[in-house]
Short mmCIF file of C-alpha atoms in Angstrom, two decimals:
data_model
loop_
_atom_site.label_atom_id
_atom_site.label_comp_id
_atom_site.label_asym_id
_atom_site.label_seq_id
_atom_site.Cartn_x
_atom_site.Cartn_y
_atom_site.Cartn_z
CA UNK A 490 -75.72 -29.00 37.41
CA UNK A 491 -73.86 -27.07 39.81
CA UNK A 492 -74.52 -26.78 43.72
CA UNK A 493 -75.88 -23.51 43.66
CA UNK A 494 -78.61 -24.31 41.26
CA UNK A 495 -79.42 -27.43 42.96
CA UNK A 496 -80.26 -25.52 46.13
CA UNK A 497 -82.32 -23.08 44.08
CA UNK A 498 -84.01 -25.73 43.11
CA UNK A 499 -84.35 -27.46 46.34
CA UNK A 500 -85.08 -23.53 47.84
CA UNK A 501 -88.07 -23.48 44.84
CA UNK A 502 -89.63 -26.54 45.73
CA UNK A 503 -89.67 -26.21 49.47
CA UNK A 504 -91.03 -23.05 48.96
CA UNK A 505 -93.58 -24.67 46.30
CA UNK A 506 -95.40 -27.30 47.72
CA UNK A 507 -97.02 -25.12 50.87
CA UNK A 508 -98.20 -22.64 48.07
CA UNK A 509 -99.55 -25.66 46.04
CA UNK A 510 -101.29 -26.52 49.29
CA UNK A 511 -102.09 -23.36 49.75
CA UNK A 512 -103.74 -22.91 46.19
CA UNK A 513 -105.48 -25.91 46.07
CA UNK A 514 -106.85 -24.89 49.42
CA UNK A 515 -108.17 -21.24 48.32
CA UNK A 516 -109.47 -23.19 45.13
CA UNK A 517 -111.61 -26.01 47.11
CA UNK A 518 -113.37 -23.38 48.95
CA UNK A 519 -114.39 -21.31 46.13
CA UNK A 520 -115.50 -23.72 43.90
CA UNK A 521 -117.30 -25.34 47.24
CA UNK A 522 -119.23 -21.60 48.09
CA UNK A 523 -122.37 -20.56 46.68
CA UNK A 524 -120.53 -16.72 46.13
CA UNK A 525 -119.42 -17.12 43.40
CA UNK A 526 -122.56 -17.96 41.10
CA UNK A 527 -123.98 -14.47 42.69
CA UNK A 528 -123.27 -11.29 41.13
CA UNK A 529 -120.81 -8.80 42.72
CA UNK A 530 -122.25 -5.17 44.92
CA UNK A 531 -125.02 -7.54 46.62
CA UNK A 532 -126.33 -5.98 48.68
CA UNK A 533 -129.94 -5.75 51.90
CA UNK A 534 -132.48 -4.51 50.13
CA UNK A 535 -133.57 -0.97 50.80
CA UNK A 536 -137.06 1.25 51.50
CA UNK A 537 -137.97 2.76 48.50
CA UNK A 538 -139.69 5.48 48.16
CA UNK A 539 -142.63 5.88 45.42
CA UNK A 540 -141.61 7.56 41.82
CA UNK A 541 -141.92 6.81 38.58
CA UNK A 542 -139.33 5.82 36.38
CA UNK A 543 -138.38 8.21 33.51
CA UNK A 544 -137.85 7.32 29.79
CA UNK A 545 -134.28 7.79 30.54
CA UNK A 546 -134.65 5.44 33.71
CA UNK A 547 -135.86 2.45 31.56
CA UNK A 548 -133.74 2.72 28.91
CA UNK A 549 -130.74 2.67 31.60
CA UNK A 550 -132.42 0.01 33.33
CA UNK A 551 -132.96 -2.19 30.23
CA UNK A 552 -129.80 -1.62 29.09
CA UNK A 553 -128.42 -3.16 32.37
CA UNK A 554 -130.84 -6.49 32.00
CA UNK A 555 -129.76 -6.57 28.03
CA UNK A 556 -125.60 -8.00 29.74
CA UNK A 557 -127.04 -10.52 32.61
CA UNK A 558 -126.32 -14.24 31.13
CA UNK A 559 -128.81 -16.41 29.75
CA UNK A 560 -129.33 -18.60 32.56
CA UNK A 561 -129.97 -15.77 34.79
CA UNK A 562 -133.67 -14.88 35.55
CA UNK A 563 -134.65 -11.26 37.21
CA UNK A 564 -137.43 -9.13 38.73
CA UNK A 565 -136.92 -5.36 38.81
CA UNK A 566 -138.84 -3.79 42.02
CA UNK A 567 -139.49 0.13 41.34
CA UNK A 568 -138.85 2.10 45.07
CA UNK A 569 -143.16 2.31 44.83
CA UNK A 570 -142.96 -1.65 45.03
CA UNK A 571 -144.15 -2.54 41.52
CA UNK A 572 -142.64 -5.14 39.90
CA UNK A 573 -141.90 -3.68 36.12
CA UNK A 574 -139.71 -6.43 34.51
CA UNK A 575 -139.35 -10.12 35.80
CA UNK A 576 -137.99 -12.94 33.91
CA UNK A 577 -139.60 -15.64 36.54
CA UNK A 578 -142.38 -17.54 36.21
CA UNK A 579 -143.68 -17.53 39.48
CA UNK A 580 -143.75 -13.67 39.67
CA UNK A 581 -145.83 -11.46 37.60
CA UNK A 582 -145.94 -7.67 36.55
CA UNK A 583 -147.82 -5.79 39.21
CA UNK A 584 -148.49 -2.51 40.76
CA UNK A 585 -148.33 -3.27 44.15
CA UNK A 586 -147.04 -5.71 46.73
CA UNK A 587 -143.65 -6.69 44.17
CA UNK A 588 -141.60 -6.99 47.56
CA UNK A 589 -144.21 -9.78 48.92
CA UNK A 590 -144.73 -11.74 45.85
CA UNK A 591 -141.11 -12.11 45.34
CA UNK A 592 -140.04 -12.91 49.13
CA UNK A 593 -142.90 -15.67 48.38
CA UNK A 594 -141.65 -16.99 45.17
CA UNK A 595 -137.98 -17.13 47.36
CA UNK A 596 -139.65 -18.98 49.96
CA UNK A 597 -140.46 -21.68 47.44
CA UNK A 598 -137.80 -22.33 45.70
CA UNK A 599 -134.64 -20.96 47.28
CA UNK A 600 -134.11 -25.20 47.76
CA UNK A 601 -133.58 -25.03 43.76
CA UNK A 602 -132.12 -21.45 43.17
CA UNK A 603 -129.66 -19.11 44.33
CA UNK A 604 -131.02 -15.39 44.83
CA UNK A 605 -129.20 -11.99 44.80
CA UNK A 606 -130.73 -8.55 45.54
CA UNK A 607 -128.27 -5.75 44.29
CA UNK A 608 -129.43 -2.03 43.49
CA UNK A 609 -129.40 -0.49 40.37
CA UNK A 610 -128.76 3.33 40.73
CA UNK A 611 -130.58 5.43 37.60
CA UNK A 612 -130.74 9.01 37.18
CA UNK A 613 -133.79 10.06 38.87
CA UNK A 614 -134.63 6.90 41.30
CA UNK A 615 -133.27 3.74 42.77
CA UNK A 616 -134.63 0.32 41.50
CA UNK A 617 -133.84 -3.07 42.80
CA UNK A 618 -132.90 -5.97 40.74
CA UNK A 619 -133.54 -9.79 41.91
CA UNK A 620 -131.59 -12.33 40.06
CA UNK A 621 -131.61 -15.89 40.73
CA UNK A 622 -129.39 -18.94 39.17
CA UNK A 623 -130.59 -22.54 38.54
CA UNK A 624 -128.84 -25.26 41.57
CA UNK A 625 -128.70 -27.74 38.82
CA UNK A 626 -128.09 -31.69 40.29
CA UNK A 627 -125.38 -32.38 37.58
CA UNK A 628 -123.84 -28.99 38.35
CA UNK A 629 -122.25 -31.08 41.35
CA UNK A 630 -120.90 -33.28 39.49
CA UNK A 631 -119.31 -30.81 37.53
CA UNK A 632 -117.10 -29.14 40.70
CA UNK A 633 -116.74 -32.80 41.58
CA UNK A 634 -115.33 -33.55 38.46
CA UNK A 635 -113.20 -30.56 38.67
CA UNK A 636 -111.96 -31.28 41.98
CA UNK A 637 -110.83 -34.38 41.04
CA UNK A 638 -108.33 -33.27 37.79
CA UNK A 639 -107.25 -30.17 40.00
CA UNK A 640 -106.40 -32.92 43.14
CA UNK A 641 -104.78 -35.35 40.08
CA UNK A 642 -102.70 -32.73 38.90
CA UNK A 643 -101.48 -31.21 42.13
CA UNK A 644 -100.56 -34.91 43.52
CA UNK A 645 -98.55 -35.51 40.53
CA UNK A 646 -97.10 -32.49 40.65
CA UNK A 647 -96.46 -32.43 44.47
CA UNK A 648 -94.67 -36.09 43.54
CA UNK A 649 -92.64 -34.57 41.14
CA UNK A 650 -91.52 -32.55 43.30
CA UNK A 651 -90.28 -34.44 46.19
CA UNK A 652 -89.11 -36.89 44.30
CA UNK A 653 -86.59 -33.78 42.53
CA UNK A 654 -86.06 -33.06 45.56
CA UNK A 655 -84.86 -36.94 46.97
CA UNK A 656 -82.60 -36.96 43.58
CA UNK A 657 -80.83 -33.57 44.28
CA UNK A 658 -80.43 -34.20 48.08
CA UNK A 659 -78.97 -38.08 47.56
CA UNK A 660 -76.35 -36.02 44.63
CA UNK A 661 -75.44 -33.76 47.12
CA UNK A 662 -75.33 -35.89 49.87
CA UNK A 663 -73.28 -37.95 48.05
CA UNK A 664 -70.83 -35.42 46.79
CA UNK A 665 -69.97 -34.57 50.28
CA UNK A 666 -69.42 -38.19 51.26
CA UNK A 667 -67.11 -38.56 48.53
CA UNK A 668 -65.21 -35.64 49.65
CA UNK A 669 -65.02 -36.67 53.01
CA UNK A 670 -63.79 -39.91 51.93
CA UNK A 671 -60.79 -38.49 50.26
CA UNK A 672 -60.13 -35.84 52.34
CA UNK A 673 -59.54 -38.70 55.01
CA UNK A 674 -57.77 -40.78 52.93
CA UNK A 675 -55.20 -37.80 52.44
CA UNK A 676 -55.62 -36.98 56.00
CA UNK A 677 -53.96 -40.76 56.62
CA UNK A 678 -51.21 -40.14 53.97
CA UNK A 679 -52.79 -42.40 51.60
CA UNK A 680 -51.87 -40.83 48.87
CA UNK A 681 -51.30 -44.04 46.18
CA UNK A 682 -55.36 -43.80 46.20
CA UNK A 683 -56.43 -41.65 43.12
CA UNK A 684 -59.64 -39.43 43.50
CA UNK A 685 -62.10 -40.21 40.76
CA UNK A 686 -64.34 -37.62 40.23
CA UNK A 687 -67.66 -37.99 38.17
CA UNK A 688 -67.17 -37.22 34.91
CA UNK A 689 -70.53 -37.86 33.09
CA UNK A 690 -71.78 -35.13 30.72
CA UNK A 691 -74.16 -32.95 32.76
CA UNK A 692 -72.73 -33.86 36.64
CA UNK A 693 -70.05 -31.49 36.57
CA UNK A 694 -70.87 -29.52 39.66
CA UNK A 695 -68.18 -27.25 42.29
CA UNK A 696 -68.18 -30.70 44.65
CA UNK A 697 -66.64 -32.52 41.26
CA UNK A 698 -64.57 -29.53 40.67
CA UNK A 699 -63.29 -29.84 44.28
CA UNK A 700 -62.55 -33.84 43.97
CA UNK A 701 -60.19 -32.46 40.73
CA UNK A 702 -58.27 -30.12 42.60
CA UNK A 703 -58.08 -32.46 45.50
CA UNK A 704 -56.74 -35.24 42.48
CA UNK A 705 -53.94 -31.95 41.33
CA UNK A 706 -53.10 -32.06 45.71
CA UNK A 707 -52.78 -35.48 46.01
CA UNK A 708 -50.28 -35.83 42.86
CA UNK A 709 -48.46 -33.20 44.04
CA UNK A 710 -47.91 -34.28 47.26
CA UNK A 711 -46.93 -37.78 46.04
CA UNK A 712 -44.58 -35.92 43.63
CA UNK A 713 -43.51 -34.31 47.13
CA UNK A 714 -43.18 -37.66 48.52
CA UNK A 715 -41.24 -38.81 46.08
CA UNK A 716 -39.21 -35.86 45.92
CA UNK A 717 -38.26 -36.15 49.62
CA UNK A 718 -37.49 -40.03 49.22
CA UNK A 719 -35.22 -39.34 46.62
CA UNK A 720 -33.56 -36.12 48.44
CA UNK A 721 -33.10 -38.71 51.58
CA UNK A 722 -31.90 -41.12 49.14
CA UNK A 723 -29.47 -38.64 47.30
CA UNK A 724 -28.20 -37.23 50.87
CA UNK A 725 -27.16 -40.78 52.29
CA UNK A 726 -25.48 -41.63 48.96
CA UNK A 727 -23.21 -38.16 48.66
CA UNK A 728 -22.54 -38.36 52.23
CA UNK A 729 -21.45 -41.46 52.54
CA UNK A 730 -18.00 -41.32 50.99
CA UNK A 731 -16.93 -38.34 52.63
CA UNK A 732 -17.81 -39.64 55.92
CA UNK A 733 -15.82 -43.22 55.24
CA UNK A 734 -12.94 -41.58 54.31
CA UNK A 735 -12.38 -39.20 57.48
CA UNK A 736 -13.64 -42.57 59.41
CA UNK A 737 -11.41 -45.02 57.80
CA UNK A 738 -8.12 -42.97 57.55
CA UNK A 739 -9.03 -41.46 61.55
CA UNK A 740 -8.86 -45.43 62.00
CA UNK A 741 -5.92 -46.13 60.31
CA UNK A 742 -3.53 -43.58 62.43
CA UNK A 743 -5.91 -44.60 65.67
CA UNK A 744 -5.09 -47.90 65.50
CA UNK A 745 -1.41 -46.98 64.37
CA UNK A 746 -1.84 -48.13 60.99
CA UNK A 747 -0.14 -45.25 59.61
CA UNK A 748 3.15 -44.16 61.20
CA UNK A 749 5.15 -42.43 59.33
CA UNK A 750 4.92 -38.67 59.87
CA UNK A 751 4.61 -37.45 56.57
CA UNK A 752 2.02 -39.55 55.85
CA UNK A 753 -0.08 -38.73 58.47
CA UNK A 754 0.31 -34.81 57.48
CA UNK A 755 -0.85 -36.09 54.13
CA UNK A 756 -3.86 -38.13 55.90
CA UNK A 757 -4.68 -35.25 58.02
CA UNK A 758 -4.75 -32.63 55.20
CA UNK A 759 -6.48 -35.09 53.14
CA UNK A 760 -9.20 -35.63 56.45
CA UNK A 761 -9.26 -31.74 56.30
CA UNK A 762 -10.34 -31.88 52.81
CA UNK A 763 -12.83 -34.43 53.28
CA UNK A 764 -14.79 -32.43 55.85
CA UNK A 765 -14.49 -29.23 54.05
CA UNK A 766 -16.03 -31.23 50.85
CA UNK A 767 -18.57 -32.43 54.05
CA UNK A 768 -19.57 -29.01 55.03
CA UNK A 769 -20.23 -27.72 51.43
CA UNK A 770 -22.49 -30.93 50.68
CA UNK A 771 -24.29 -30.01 54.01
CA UNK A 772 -24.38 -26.39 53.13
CA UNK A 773 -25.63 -26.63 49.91
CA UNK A 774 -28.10 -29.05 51.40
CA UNK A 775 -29.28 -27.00 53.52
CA UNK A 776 -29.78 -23.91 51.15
CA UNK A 777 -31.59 -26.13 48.47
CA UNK A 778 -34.36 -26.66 51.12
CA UNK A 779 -34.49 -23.48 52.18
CA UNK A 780 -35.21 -22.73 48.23
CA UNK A 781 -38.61 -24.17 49.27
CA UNK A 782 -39.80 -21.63 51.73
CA UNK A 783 -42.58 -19.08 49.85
CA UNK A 784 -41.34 -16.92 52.48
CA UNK A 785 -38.36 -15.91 50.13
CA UNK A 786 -40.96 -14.46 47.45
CA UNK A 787 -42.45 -11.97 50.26
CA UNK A 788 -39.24 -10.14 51.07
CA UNK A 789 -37.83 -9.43 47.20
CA UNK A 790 -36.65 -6.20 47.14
CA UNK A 791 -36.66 -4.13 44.37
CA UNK A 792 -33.28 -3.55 42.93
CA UNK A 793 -31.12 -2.52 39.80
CA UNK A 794 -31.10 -5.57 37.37
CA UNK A 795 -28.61 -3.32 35.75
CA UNK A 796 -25.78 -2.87 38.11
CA UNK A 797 -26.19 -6.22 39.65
CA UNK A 798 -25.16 -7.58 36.20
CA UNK A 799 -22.33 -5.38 35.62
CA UNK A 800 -21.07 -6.18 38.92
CA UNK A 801 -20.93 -9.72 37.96
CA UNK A 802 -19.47 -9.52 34.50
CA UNK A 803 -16.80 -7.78 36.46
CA UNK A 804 -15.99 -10.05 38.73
CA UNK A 805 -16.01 -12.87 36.27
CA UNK A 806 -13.41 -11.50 34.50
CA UNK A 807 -11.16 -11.04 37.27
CA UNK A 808 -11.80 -14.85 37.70
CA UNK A 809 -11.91 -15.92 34.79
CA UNK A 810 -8.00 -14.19 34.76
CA UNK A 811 -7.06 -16.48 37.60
CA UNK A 812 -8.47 -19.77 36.11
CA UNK A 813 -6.81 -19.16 32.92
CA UNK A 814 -9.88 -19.13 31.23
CA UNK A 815 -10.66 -16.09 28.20
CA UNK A 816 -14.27 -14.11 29.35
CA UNK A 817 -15.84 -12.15 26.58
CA UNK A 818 -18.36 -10.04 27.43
CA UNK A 819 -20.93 -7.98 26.14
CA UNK A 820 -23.16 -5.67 28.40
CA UNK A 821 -25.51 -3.99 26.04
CA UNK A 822 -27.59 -2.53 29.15
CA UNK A 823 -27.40 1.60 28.64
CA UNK A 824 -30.27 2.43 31.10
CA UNK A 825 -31.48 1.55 34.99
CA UNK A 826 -33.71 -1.19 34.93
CA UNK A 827 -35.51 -2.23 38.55
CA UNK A 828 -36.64 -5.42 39.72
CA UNK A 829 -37.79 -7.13 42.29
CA UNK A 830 -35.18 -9.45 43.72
CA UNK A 831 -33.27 -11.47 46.09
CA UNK A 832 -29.34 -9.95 45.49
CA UNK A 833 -27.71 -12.66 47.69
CA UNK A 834 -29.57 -15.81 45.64
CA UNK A 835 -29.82 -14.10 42.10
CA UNK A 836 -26.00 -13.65 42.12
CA UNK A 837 -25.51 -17.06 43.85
CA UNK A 838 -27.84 -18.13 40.19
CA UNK A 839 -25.06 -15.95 38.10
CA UNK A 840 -21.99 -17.57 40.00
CA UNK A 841 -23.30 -20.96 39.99
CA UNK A 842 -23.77 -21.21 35.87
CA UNK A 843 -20.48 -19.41 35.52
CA UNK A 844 -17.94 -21.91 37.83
CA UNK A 845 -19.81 -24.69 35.67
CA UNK A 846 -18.49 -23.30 32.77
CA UNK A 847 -14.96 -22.80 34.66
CA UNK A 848 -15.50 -26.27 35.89
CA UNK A 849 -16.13 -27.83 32.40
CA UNK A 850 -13.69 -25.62 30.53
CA UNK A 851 -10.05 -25.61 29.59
CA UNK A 852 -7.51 -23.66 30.05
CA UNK A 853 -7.92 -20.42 27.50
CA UNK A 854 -11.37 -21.53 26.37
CA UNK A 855 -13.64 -18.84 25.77
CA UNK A 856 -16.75 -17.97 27.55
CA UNK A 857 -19.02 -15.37 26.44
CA UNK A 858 -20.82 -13.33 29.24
CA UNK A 859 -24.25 -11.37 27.16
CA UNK A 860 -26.47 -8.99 28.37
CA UNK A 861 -29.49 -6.70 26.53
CA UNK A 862 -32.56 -5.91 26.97
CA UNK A 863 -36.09 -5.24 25.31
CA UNK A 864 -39.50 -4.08 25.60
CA UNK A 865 -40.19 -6.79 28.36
CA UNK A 866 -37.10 -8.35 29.22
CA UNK A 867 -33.61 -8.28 30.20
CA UNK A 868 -31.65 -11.50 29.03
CA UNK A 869 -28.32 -12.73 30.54
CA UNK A 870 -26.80 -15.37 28.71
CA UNK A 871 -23.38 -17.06 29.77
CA UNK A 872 -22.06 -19.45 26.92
CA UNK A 873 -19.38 -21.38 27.44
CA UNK A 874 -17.01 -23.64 24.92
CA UNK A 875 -16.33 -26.61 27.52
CA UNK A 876 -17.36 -30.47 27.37
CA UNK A 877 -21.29 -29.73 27.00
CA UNK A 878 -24.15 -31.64 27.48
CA UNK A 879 -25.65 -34.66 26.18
CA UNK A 880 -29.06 -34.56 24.21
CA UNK A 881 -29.86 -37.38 26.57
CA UNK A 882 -29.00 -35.43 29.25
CA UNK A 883 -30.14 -32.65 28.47
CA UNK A 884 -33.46 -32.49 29.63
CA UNK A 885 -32.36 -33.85 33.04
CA UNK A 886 -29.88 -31.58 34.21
CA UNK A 887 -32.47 -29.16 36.48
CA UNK A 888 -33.42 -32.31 38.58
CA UNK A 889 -31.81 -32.81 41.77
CA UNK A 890 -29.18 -35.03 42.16
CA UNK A 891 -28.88 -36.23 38.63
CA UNK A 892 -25.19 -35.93 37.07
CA UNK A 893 -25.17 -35.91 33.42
CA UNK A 894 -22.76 -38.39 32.05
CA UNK A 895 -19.85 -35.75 31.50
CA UNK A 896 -20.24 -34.89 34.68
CA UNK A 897 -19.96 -37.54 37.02
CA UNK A 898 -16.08 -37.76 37.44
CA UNK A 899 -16.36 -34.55 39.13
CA UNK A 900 -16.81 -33.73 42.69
CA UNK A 901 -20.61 -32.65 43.36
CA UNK A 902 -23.85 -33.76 44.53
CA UNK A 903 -25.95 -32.90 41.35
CA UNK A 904 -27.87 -30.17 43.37
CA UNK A 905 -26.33 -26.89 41.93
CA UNK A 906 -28.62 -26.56 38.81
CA UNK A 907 -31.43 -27.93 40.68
CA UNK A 908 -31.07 -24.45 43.44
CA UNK A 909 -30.81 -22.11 40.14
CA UNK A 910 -33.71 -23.80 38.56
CA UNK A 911 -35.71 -22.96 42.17
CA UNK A 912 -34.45 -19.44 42.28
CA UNK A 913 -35.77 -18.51 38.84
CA UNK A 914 -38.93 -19.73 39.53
CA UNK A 915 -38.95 -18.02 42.89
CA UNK A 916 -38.44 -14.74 40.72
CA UNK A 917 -40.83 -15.42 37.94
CA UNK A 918 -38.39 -15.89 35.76
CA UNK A 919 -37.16 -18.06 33.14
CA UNK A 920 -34.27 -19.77 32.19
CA UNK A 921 -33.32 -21.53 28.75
CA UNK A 922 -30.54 -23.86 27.68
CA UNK A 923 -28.56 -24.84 24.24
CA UNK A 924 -25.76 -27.21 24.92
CA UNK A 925 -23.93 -29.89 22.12
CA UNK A 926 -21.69 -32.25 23.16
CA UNK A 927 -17.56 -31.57 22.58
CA UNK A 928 -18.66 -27.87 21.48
CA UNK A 929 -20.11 -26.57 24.40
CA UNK A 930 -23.64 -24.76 26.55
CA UNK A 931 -25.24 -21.87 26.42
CA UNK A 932 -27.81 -20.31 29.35
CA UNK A 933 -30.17 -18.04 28.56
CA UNK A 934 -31.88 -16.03 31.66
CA UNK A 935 -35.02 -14.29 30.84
CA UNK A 936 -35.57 -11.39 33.26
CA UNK A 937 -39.26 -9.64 33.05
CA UNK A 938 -39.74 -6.34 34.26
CA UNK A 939 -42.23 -3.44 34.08
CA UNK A 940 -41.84 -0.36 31.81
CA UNK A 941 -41.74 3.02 33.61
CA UNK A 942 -45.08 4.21 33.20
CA UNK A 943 -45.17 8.27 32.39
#
């Protein structure tokens, strides 16, 4: 049951048991009042003056006696004070004094009835109608009785009630315990804790619903952890042989180790190297984390897909000139299509998959450079013929720092696939790959964008 409905619930039965209280109150007094065995329009009984009563009159009035219940008696007093029709035993037909023989009979035995006076309006005259009811001793019993089932039922419905109302306060006091729990466990970076949300048919409520996204945090921010340890881990490995080299050969001619001058040009140029290959690991480093920042989606800009691809199969031929390599393209892209982008990182995505299929490439091996475009979608897709990629590998190559095992005689840090991978996501977008070892890989960048609208 969820939260809301619970305090609905709770709302209900606060709201419920005053009005119970309430109704049994009302109910107790009625049954407890002598009203309500009396007829409704009572009212003091008037002066009347003397008339007789027309055939019309009596028929009326009988009519009105014929509906009164069995256990009702009555006297009809004419406005001349004759008594015309009584039902009572101790009151007879007369033509006088009706008034004074009934207030007698009522001073009798109003201990053992109830009486009513109430005026009965007729066409030419005004009569008045006495009725009185039987105070039977077992008739006490009877509201007594009464009383009692009403009481019965109200207290076991009043204890049905709270006690609902214990069960959903405990659940959602609970709930919020539970979160609080976790929360604070995350709060202290515990984070090897999993939250265990209750998953019994019918307890699904928003607090268990919070616990399971709370669950989704904490795994992510494990996988965070993780991630971080590793990028720590992956930084102190890739810098570490750069950095021994410039230390141990900055040694060597320090300490006079190396002394001939050639060789310390050689040893200087090779130092040189080593720090440029230093400030590219740091670079790239540097860039991957700043692949992170959701900042980068809030500023795309909305640009021509089109020429930005153009631009780049241009440029990759001109390169692919000086590395000896033969580029191939085909840039089926005939009209302007805009999207929202990041130039400087989508081309860095472009360059980066093209030098690794320079990089893993002969001399005169083809690579193919594709472009076209749909309904939805542009596609880009860069196919080389170089060394390829495992099937083991394979799957592995958009994690950073791994090296497939073609790979890892070359100079890198296992980070370049790992910023494209980030970069497409950034965008929205998606990026396929087909690769077989010895024949070569094939990337596949899937580009949405919106149709003009006319």
């Amino acid at each position: 049951m969820t939260i809301k409905k619970q305090f609905i619930i709770l709302a209900v039965v606060i709201v419920l048991i005053p009005l119970v209280c309430s109704f049994y109150n009302s109910l107790e007094h009625y049954l407890r009042s002598s009203e309500r065995f009396l007829m409704h329009g009572s009212k003091e009984i008037k002066r009347f003056d003397t008339a007789d009563l027309s055939k019309k009159d009596i028929q009326s009035l009988f009519e009105t006696l014929r509906i009164l219940p069995p256990d009702v008696e009555a006297v009809v007093i004419t406005q001349d004070d004759k008594i015309i029709f009584t039902s009572i035993p101790c009151i007879k037909i007369t033509s006088s004094n009706g008034l004074n023989i009934v207030w007698d009979c009522i001073a009798q035995s109003s201990d053992h009835y109830f009486y009513q006076f109430t005026t009965i309006n007729l066409k030419d005259q005004d009569v008045a109608l006495v009725t009185r009811i039987l105070r039977k001793k077992n008739d006490n019993h009877k509201p007594k009785d009464l009383m009692k089932t009403i009481i019965s039922v109200l207290l076991v419905f009043v204890a049905i009630l709270t006690i609902l109302l214990i069960i959903m306060s405990r659940t959602i006091f609970r709930s919020i315990i539970k979160i609080e729990d976790t929360t604070m466990q995350l709060a202290n970076g515990n984070l090897r804790t999993k939250v265990t949300p209750e998953n019994k048919k019918g307890r699904q409520n928003e607090i268990t619903s919070i616990l399971e996204s709370l669950e989704k945090m904490r795994v992510a921010l494990l996988e965070e952890q993780n991630r971080k340890n590793r990028f720590i881990m992956g930084i102190s490995h890739d810098l570490r042989t750069p950095v021994a080299i410039i230390k141990g050969y900055t040694e060597a001619i320090t300490d006079g180790v190396i002394t001939d001058k050639e060789e310390i040009n050689n040893t200087l140029q090779l130092i040189h190297v080593k720090s440029n290959q230093l400030e590219d690991m740091i670079n790239s480093l540097i860039n991957f984390i700043k692949m992170n920042d959701s900042m980068i989606r809030e500023n795309l800009i909305t640009s021509s897909i089109t020429d930005i691809i153009k631009d780049f199969a241009t440029e990759a031929e001109i390169t692919a000139n000086v590395f000896k390599r033969k580029i191939i393209t085909e840039i089926n892209l005939d009209k302007d299509i805009q999207v929202s982008l990041n130039k400087q990182l989508v081309n860095r995505v472009f360059e980066n998959i093209f030098s690794n299929a320079l990089r893993y490439t002969k001399d005169f091996d083809e690579i193919h450079i594709k472009s076209y475009y749909d309904e939805n979608n542009v596609y880009l897709i860069i196919k080389d013929s170089g060394i390829g990629i495992g099937k083991e590998d394979l799957k592995y190559i958009f994690d950073m720092f791994y090296r497939g095992t073609n790979s890892r005689q070359e100079e890198g840090m296992g980070i370049g696939l790992s910023v494209v991978k980030n970069i497409i996501e950034t965008h929205g977008w998606d990026i396929e790959v087909e690769s077989q070892k010895g024949i070569g890989s094939s990337f596949k960048i899937i580009i949405p964008y919106k149709k003009e609208t006319k």
